[in-house]
């Protein structure tokens, strides 16, 4: 699901990327790779349409040392 704001209105796009990922172990990697490739292509598509309208919920740029420091600080405050 992707949601972008265009012309003052939000547009939600829901797309089926795979019917199922279930199946024999032998083809698991191929099924996952195909699904992730499709997702990446759609993410790229919508990021190009609205490059300033995305948010990464994981702090990708934070260093591990900062993450650990924040956890320690949080635990001490409890």
PDB file of N, CA and C in Angstrom:
ATOM      1  N   UNK A   1       0.843  -1.160   0.000  1.00  0.00           N
ATOM      2  CA  UNK A   1       0.000   0.000   0.000  1.00  0.00           C
ATOM      3  C   UNK A   1       0.892   1.228   0.000  1.00  0.00           C
ATOM      4  N   UNK A   2       0.569   2.157  -0.841  1.00  0.00           N
ATOM      5  CA  UNK A   2       1.285   3.419  -0.938  1.00  0.00           C
ATOM      6  C   UNK A   2       0.261   4.540  -0.873  1.00  0.00           C
ATOM      7  N   UNK A   3       0.633   5.633  -0.231  1.00  0.00           N
ATOM      8  CA  UNK A   3      -0.259   6.783  -0.129  1.00  0.00           C
ATOM      9  C   UNK A   3       0.548   8.034  -0.450  1.00  0.00           C
ATOM     10  N   UNK A   4       0.096   8.784  -1.434  1.00  0.00           N
ATOM     11  CA  UNK A   4       0.776  10.028  -1.791  1.00  0.00           C
ATOM     12  C   UNK A   4      -0.266  11.138  -1.905  1.00  0.00           C
ATOM     13  N   UNK A   5       0.192  12.338  -1.674  1.00  0.00           N
ATOM     14  CA  UNK A   5      -0.688  13.496  -1.778  1.00  0.00           C
ATOM     15  C   UNK A   5      -0.403  14.194  -3.100  1.00  0.00           C
ATOM     16  N   UNK A   6      -1.446  14.324  -3.915  1.00  0.00           N
ATOM     17  CA  UNK A   6      -1.339  14.997  -5.204  1.00  0.00           C
ATOM     18  C   UNK A   6      -2.527  15.928  -5.364  1.00  0.00           C
ATOM     19  N   UNK A   7      -2.249  17.133  -5.798  1.00  0.00           N
ATOM     20  CA  UNK A   7      -3.306  18.125  -6.028  1.00  0.00           C
ATOM     21  C   UNK A   7      -4.169  18.335  -4.782  1.00  0.00           C
ATOM     22  N   UNK A   8      -3.528  18.316  -3.621  1.00  0.00           N
ATOM     23  CA  UNK A   8      -4.239  18.572  -2.370  1.00  0.00           C
ATOM     24  C   UNK A   8      -5.083  17.417  -1.857  1.00  0.00           C
ATOM     25  N   UNK A   9      -4.986  16.261  -2.477  1.00  0.00           N
ATOM     26  CA  UNK A   9      -5.775  15.093  -2.058  1.00  0.00           C
ATOM     27  C   UNK A   9      -4.858  13.890  -1.886  1.00  0.00           C
ATOM     28  N   UNK A  10      -5.186  13.063  -0.921  1.00  0.00           N
ATOM     29  CA  UNK A  10      -4.426  11.834  -0.718  1.00  0.00           C
ATOM     30  C   UNK A  10      -4.951  10.746  -1.641  1.00  0.00           C
ATOM     31  N   UNK A  11      -4.022  10.035  -2.227  1.00  0.00           N
ATOM     32  CA  UNK A  11      -4.379   8.911  -3.087  1.00  0.00           C
ATOM     33  C   UNK A  11      -3.724   7.659  -2.504  1.00  0.00           C
ATOM     34  N   UNK A  12      -4.543   6.677  -2.238  1.00  0.00           N
ATOM     35  CA  UNK A  12      -4.049   5.411  -1.706  1.00  0.00           C
ATOM     36  C   UNK A  12      -4.001   4.401  -2.843  1.00  0.00           C
ATOM     37  N   UNK A  13      -2.874   3.759  -2.972  1.00  0.00           N
ATOM     38  CA  UNK A  13      -2.670   2.749  -4.011  1.00  0.00           C
ATOM     39  C   UNK A  13      -2.424   1.409  -3.324  1.00  0.00           C
ATOM     40  N   UNK A  14      -3.270   0.448  -3.620  1.00  0.00           N
ATOM     41  CA  UNK A  14      -3.139  -0.895  -3.061  1.00  0.00           C
ATOM     42  C   UNK A  14      -2.900  -1.840  -4.227  1.00  0.00           C
ATOM     43  N   UNK A  15      -1.825  -2.577  -4.138  1.00  0.00           N
ATOM     44  CA  UNK A  15      -1.479  -3.489  -5.224  1.00  0.00           C
ATOM     45  C   UNK A  15      -1.112  -4.851  -4.655  1.00  0.00           C
ATOM     46  N   UNK A  16      -1.500  -5.879  -5.336  1.00  0.00           N
ATOM     47  CA  UNK A  16      -1.130  -7.229  -4.928  1.00  0.00           C
ATOM     48  C   UNK A  16       0.205  -7.562  -5.588  1.00  0.00           C
ATOM     49  N   UNK A  17       1.201  -7.821  -4.767  1.00  0.00           N
ATOM     50  CA  UNK A  17       2.532  -8.107  -5.299  1.00  0.00           C
ATOM     51  C   UNK A  17       2.763  -9.600  -5.508  1.00  0.00           C
ATOM     52  N   UNK A  18       2.011 -10.412  -4.776  1.00  0.00           N
ATOM     53  CA  UNK A  18       2.118 -11.862  -4.932  1.00  0.00           C
ATOM     54  C   UNK A  18       0.818 -12.481  -4.438  1.00  0.00           C
ATOM     55  N   UNK A  19       0.425 -13.579  -5.033  1.00  0.00           N
ATOM     56  CA  UNK A  19      -0.781 -14.255  -4.551  1.00  0.00           C
ATOM     57  C   UNK A  19      -0.485 -14.983  -3.249  1.00  0.00           C
ATOM     58  N   UNK A  20       0.666 -15.565  -3.151  1.00  0.00           N
ATOM     59  CA  UNK A  20       1.098 -16.236  -1.924  1.00  0.00           C
ATOM     60  C   UNK A  20       2.602 -16.445  -1.978  1.00  0.00           C
ATOM     61  N   UNK A  21       3.200 -16.519  -0.826  1.00  0.00           N
ATOM     62  CA  UNK A  21       4.627 -16.844  -0.752  1.00  0.00           C
ATOM     63  C   UNK A  21       4.811 -18.290  -0.297  1.00  0.00           C
ATOM     64  N   UNK A  22       3.703 -18.958  -0.022  1.00  0.00           N
ATOM     65  CA  UNK A  22       3.759 -20.352   0.417  1.00  0.00           C
ATOM     66  C   UNK A  22       4.160 -21.240  -0.744  1.00  0.00           C
ATOM     67  N   UNK A  23       4.769 -22.344  -0.398  1.00  0.00           N
ATOM     68  CA  UNK A  23       5.168 -23.308  -1.408  1.00  0.00           C
ATOM     69  C   UNK A  23       6.305 -24.157  -0.893  1.00  0.00           C
ATOM     70  N   UNK A  24       6.816 -25.015  -1.730  1.00  0.00           N
ATOM     71  CA  UNK A  24       7.904 -25.889  -1.307  1.00  0.00           C
ATOM     72  C   UNK A  24       9.166 -25.095  -0.943  1.00  0.00           C
ATOM     73  N   UNK A  25       9.939 -25.634  -0.032  1.00  0.00           N
ATOM     74  CA  UNK A  25      11.180 -24.967   0.371  1.00  0.00           C
ATOM     75  C   UNK A  25      12.099 -24.699  -0.803  1.00  0.00           C
ATOM     76  N   UNK A  26      12.112 -25.599  -1.738  1.00  0.00           N
ATOM     77  CA  UNK A  26      13.045 -25.499  -2.854  1.00  0.00           C
ATOM     78  C   UNK A  26      12.939 -24.168  -3.595  1.00  0.00           C
ATOM     79  N   UNK A  27      11.766 -23.613  -3.724  1.00  0.00           N
ATOM     80  CA  UNK A  27      11.605 -22.371  -4.469  1.00  0.00           C
ATOM     81  C   UNK A  27      11.423 -21.136  -3.595  1.00  0.00           C
ATOM     82  N   UNK A  28      11.649 -21.274  -2.288  1.00  0.00           N
ATOM     83  CA  UNK A  28      11.400 -20.167  -1.363  1.00  0.00           C
ATOM     84  C   UNK A  28      12.200 -18.921  -1.711  1.00  0.00           C
ATOM     85  N   UNK A  29      13.476 -19.077  -1.939  1.00  0.00           N
ATOM     86  CA  UNK A  29      14.327 -17.921  -2.233  1.00  0.00           C
ATOM     87  C   UNK A  29      13.860 -17.198  -3.485  1.00  0.00           C
ATOM     88  N   UNK A  30      13.494 -17.957  -4.502  1.00  0.00           N
ATOM     89  CA  UNK A  30      13.028 -17.346  -5.745  1.00  0.00           C
ATOM     90  C   UNK A  30      11.721 -16.586  -5.534  1.00  0.00           C
ATOM     91  N   UNK A  31      10.782 -17.163  -4.765  1.00  0.00           N
ATOM     92  CA  UNK A  31       9.509 -16.489  -4.502  1.00  0.00           C
ATOM     93  C   UNK A  31       9.724 -15.196  -3.725  1.00  0.00           C
ATOM     94  N   UNK A  32      10.560 -15.251  -2.701  1.00  0.00           N
ATOM     95  CA  UNK A  32      10.839 -14.051  -1.903  1.00  0.00           C
ATOM     96  C   UNK A  32      11.559 -12.990  -2.730  1.00  0.00           C
ATOM     97  N   UNK A  33      12.499 -13.421  -3.534  1.00  0.00           N
ATOM     98  CA  UNK A  33      13.246 -12.489  -4.375  1.00  0.00           C
ATOM     99  C   UNK A  33      12.306 -11.792  -5.358  1.00  0.00           C
ATOM    100  N   UNK A  34      11.404 -12.536  -5.960  1.00  0.00           N
ATOM    101  CA  UNK A  34      10.452 -11.962  -6.905  1.00  0.00           C
ATOM    102  C   UNK A  34       9.538 -10.950  -6.206  1.00  0.00           C
ATOM    103  N   UNK A  35       9.028 -11.306  -5.034  1.00  0.00           N
ATOM    104  CA  UNK A  35       8.137 -10.400  -4.302  1.00  0.00           C
ATOM    105  C   UNK A  35       8.877  -9.132  -3.879  1.00  0.00           C
ATOM    106  N   UNK A  36      10.085  -9.257  -3.399  1.00  0.00           N
ATOM    107  CA  UNK A  36      10.858  -8.092  -2.977  1.00  0.00           C
ATOM    108  C   UNK A  36      11.246  -7.223  -4.170  1.00  0.00           C
ATOM    109  N   UNK A  37      11.516  -7.841  -5.298  1.00  0.00           N
ATOM    110  CA  UNK A  37      11.835  -7.083  -6.503  1.00  0.00           C
ATOM    111  C   UNK A  37      10.620  -6.263  -6.944  1.00  0.00           C
ATOM    112  N   UNK A  38       9.453  -6.881  -6.942  1.00  0.00           N
ATOM    113  CA  UNK A  38       8.233  -6.152  -7.309  1.00  0.00           C
ATOM    114  C   UNK A  38       7.983  -4.999  -6.340  1.00  0.00           C
ATOM    115  N   UNK A  39       8.144  -5.262  -5.035  1.00  0.00           N
ATOM    116  CA  UNK A  39       7.930  -4.209  -4.037  1.00  0.00           C
ATOM    117  C   UNK A  39       8.920  -3.066  -4.247  1.00  0.00           C
ATOM    118  N   UNK A  40      10.180  -3.392  -4.457  1.00  0.00           N
ATOM    119  CA  UNK A  40      11.207  -2.367  -4.674  1.00  0.00           C
ATOM    120  C   UNK A  40      10.902  -1.519  -5.905  1.00  0.00           C
ATOM    121  N   UNK A  41      10.435  -2.156  -6.956  1.00  0.00           N
ATOM    122  CA  UNK A  41      10.093  -1.421  -8.170  1.00  0.00           C
ATOM    123  C   UNK A  41       8.931  -0.459  -7.939  1.00  0.00           C
ATOM    124  N   UNK A  42       7.928  -0.897  -7.190  1.00  0.00           N
ATOM    125  CA  UNK A  42       6.782  -0.021  -6.906  1.00  0.00           C
ATOM    126  C   UNK A  42       7.183   1.115  -5.964  1.00  0.00           C
ATOM    127  N   UNK A  43       8.020   0.803  -4.974  1.00  0.00           N
ATOM    128  CA  UNK A  43       8.514   1.837  -4.064  1.00  0.00           C
ATOM    129  C   UNK A  43       9.293   2.886  -4.843  1.00  0.00           C
ATOM    130  N   UNK A  44      10.133   2.451  -5.751  1.00  0.00           N
ATOM    131  CA  UNK A  44      10.886   3.376  -6.599  1.00  0.00           C
ATOM    132  C   UNK A  44       9.930   4.232  -7.434  1.00  0.00           C
ATOM    133  N   UNK A  45       8.923   3.613  -7.996  1.00  0.00           N
ATOM    134  CA  UNK A  45       7.943   4.324  -8.824  1.00  0.00           C
ATOM    135  C   UNK A  45       7.295   5.470  -8.036  1.00  0.00           C
ATOM    136  N   UNK A  46       6.793   5.175  -6.848  1.00  0.00           N
ATOM    137  CA  UNK A  46       6.099   6.197  -6.071  1.00  0.00           C
ATOM    138  C   UNK A  46       7.070   7.208  -5.471  1.00  0.00           C
ATOM    139  N   UNK A  47       8.282   6.802  -5.165  1.00  0.00           N
ATOM    140  CA  UNK A  47       9.281   7.750  -4.662  1.00  0.00           C
ATOM    141  C   UNK A  47       9.665   8.756  -5.746  1.00  0.00           C
ATOM    142  N   UNK A  48       9.666   8.323  -6.992  1.00  0.00           N
ATOM    143  CA  UNK A  48       9.952   9.244  -8.097  1.00  0.00           C
ATOM    144  C   UNK A  48       8.792  10.220  -8.319  1.00  0.00           C
ATOM    145  N   UNK A  49       7.574   9.762  -8.118  1.00  0.00           N
ATOM    146  CA  UNK A  49       6.410  10.633  -8.277  1.00  0.00           C
ATOM    147  C   UNK A  49       6.373  11.695  -7.183  1.00  0.00           C
ATOM    148  N   UNK A  50       6.666  11.279  -5.940  1.00  0.00           N
ATOM    149  CA  UNK A  50       6.574  12.197  -4.790  1.00  0.00           C
ATOM    150  C   UNK A  50       7.790  11.997  -3.888  1.00  0.00           C
ATOM    151  N   UNK A  51       8.962  12.478  -4.301  1.00  0.00           N
ATOM    152  CA  UNK A  51      10.197  12.190  -3.566  1.00  0.00           C
ATOM    153  C   UNK A  51      10.248  12.747  -2.148  1.00  0.00           C
ATOM    154  N   UNK A  52       9.471  13.753  -1.834  1.00  0.00           N
ATOM    155  CA  UNK A  52       9.522  14.305  -0.477  1.00  0.00           C
ATOM    156  C   UNK A  52       8.428  13.728   0.420  1.00  0.00           C
ATOM    157  N   UNK A  53       7.673  12.766  -0.073  1.00  0.00           N
ATOM    158  CA  UNK A  53       6.563  12.220   0.712  1.00  0.00           C
ATOM    159  C   UNK A  53       6.826  10.780   1.159  1.00  0.00           C
ATOM    160  N   UNK A  54       7.932  10.558   1.772  1.00  0.00           N
ATOM    161  CA  UNK A  54       8.185   9.220   2.286  1.00  0.00           C
ATOM    162  C   UNK A  54       8.744   9.345   3.694  1.00  0.00           C
ATOM    163  N   UNK A  55       8.571   8.312   4.468  1.00  0.00           N
ATOM    164  CA  UNK A  55       9.084   8.289   5.828  1.00  0.00           C
ATOM    165  C   UNK A  55       9.579   6.898   6.130  1.00  0.00           C
ATOM    166  N   UNK A  56      10.780   6.826   6.660  1.00  0.00           N
ATOM    167  CA  UNK A  56      11.359   5.559   7.071  1.00  0.00           C
ATOM    168  C   UNK A  56      11.135   5.421   8.572  1.00  0.00           C
ATOM    169  N   UNK A  57      10.351   4.447   8.997  1.00  0.00           N
ATOM    170  CA  UNK A  57      10.025   4.285  10.407  1.00  0.00           C
ATOM    171  C   UNK A  57      11.194   3.729  11.219  1.00  0.00           C
ATOM    172  N   UNK A  58      12.212   3.256  10.547  1.00  0.00           N
ATOM    173  CA  UNK A  58      13.411   2.770  11.216  1.00  0.00           C
ATOM    174  C   UNK A  58      14.492   3.825  11.053  1.00  0.00           C
ATOM    175  N   UNK A  59      15.147   4.186  12.151  1.00  0.00           N
ATOM    176  CA  UNK A  59      16.191   5.217  12.109  1.00  0.00           C
ATOM    177  C   UNK A  59      17.448   4.616  11.467  1.00  0.00           C
ATOM    178  N   UNK A  60      17.416   4.560  10.155  1.00  0.00           N
ATOM    179  CA  UNK A  60      18.468   3.911   9.378  1.00  0.00           C
ATOM    180  C   UNK A  60      19.835   4.550   9.584  1.00  0.00           C
ATOM    181  N   UNK A  61      19.889   5.852   9.771  1.00  0.00           N
ATOM    182  CA  UNK A  61      21.158   6.563   9.831  1.00  0.00           C
ATOM    183  C   UNK A  61      21.761   6.622  11.229  1.00  0.00           C
ATOM    184  N   UNK A  62      21.010   6.233  12.254  1.00  0.00           N
ATOM    185  CA  UNK A  62      21.533   6.283  13.619  1.00  0.00           C
ATOM    186  C   UNK A  62      22.591   5.196  13.795  1.00  0.00           C
ATOM    187  N   UNK A  63      23.671   5.551  14.428  1.00  0.00           N
ATOM    188  CA  UNK A  63      24.745   4.592  14.675  1.00  0.00           C
ATOM    189  C   UNK A  63      24.343   3.658  15.812  1.00  0.00           C
ATOM    190  N   UNK A  64      24.864   2.428  15.805  1.00  0.00           N
ATOM    191  CA  UNK A  64      24.554   1.454  16.845  1.00  0.00           C
ATOM    192  C   UNK A  64      24.910   1.978  18.232  1.00  0.00           C
ATOM    193  N   UNK A  65      26.004   2.728  18.346  1.00  0.00           N
ATOM    194  CA  UNK A  65      26.419   3.254  19.645  1.00  0.00           C
ATOM    195  C   UNK A  65      25.360   4.226  20.186  1.00  0.00           C
ATOM    196  N   UNK A  66      24.739   5.011  19.317  1.00  0.00           N
ATOM    197  CA  UNK A  66      23.680   5.929  19.746  1.00  0.00           C
ATOM    198  C   UNK A  66      22.447   5.144  20.180  1.00  0.00           C
ATOM    199  N   UNK A  67      22.141   4.096  19.457  1.00  0.00           N
ATOM    200  CA  UNK A  67      20.990   3.273  19.789  1.00  0.00           C
ATOM    201  C   UNK A  67      21.172   2.653  21.166  1.00  0.00           C
ATOM    202  N   UNK A  68      22.337   2.096  21.417  1.00  0.00           N
ATOM    203  CA  UNK A  68      22.610   1.461  22.703  1.00  0.00           C
ATOM    204  C   UNK A  68      22.563   2.496  23.821  1.00  0.00           C
ATOM    205  N   UNK A  69      23.098   3.690  23.576  1.00  0.00           N
ATOM    206  CA  UNK A  69      23.104   4.745  24.586  1.00  0.00           C
ATOM    207  C   UNK A  69      21.663   5.134  24.933  1.00  0.00           C
ATOM    208  N   UNK A  70      20.803   5.235  23.934  1.00  0.00           N
ATOM    209  CA  UNK A  70      19.407   5.594  24.179  1.00  0.00           C
ATOM    210  C   UNK A  70      18.690   4.518  24.989  1.00  0.00           C
ATOM    211  N   UNK A  71      18.971   3.264  24.711  1.00  0.00           N
ATOM    212  CA  UNK A  71      18.359   2.165  25.459  1.00  0.00           C
ATOM    213  C   UNK A  71      18.810   2.219  26.915  1.00  0.00           C
ATOM    214  N   UNK A  72      20.111   2.426  27.133  1.00  0.00           N
ATOM    215  CA  UNK A  72      20.650   2.499  28.489  1.00  0.00           C
ATOM    216  C   UNK A  72      20.035   3.670  29.244  1.00  0.00           C
ATOM    217  N   UNK A  73      19.933   4.821  28.610  1.00  0.00           N
ATOM    218  CA  UNK A  73      19.341   6.009  29.239  1.00  0.00           C
ATOM    219  C   UNK A  73      17.880   5.729  29.607  1.00  0.00           C
ATOM    220  N   UNK A  74      17.147   5.107  28.710  1.00  0.00           N
ATOM    221  CA  UNK A  74      15.750   4.791  28.951  1.00  0.00           C
ATOM    222  C   UNK A  74      15.607   3.855  30.152  1.00  0.00           C
ATOM    223  N   UNK A  75      16.463   2.833  30.234  1.00  0.00           N
ATOM    224  CA  UNK A  75      16.384   1.868  31.319  1.00  0.00           C
ATOM    225  C   UNK A  75      16.714   2.530  32.661  1.00  0.00           C
ATOM    226  N   UNK A  76      17.659   3.476  32.671  1.00  0.00           N
ATOM    227  CA  UNK A  76      18.036   4.158  33.895  1.00  0.00           C
ATOM    228  C   UNK A  76      16.915   5.071  34.386  1.00  0.00           C
ATOM    229  N   UNK A  77      16.122   5.610  33.478  1.00  0.00           N
ATOM    230  CA  UNK A  77      15.056   6.537  33.841  1.00  0.00           C
ATOM    231  C   UNK A  77      13.853   5.814  34.449  1.00  0.00           C
ATOM    232  N   UNK A  78      13.742   4.533  34.228  1.00  0.00           N
ATOM    233  CA  UNK A  78      12.583   3.768  34.734  1.00  0.00           C
ATOM    234  C   UNK A  78      12.620   3.598  36.219  1.00  0.00           C
TER     235      UNK A  78
END
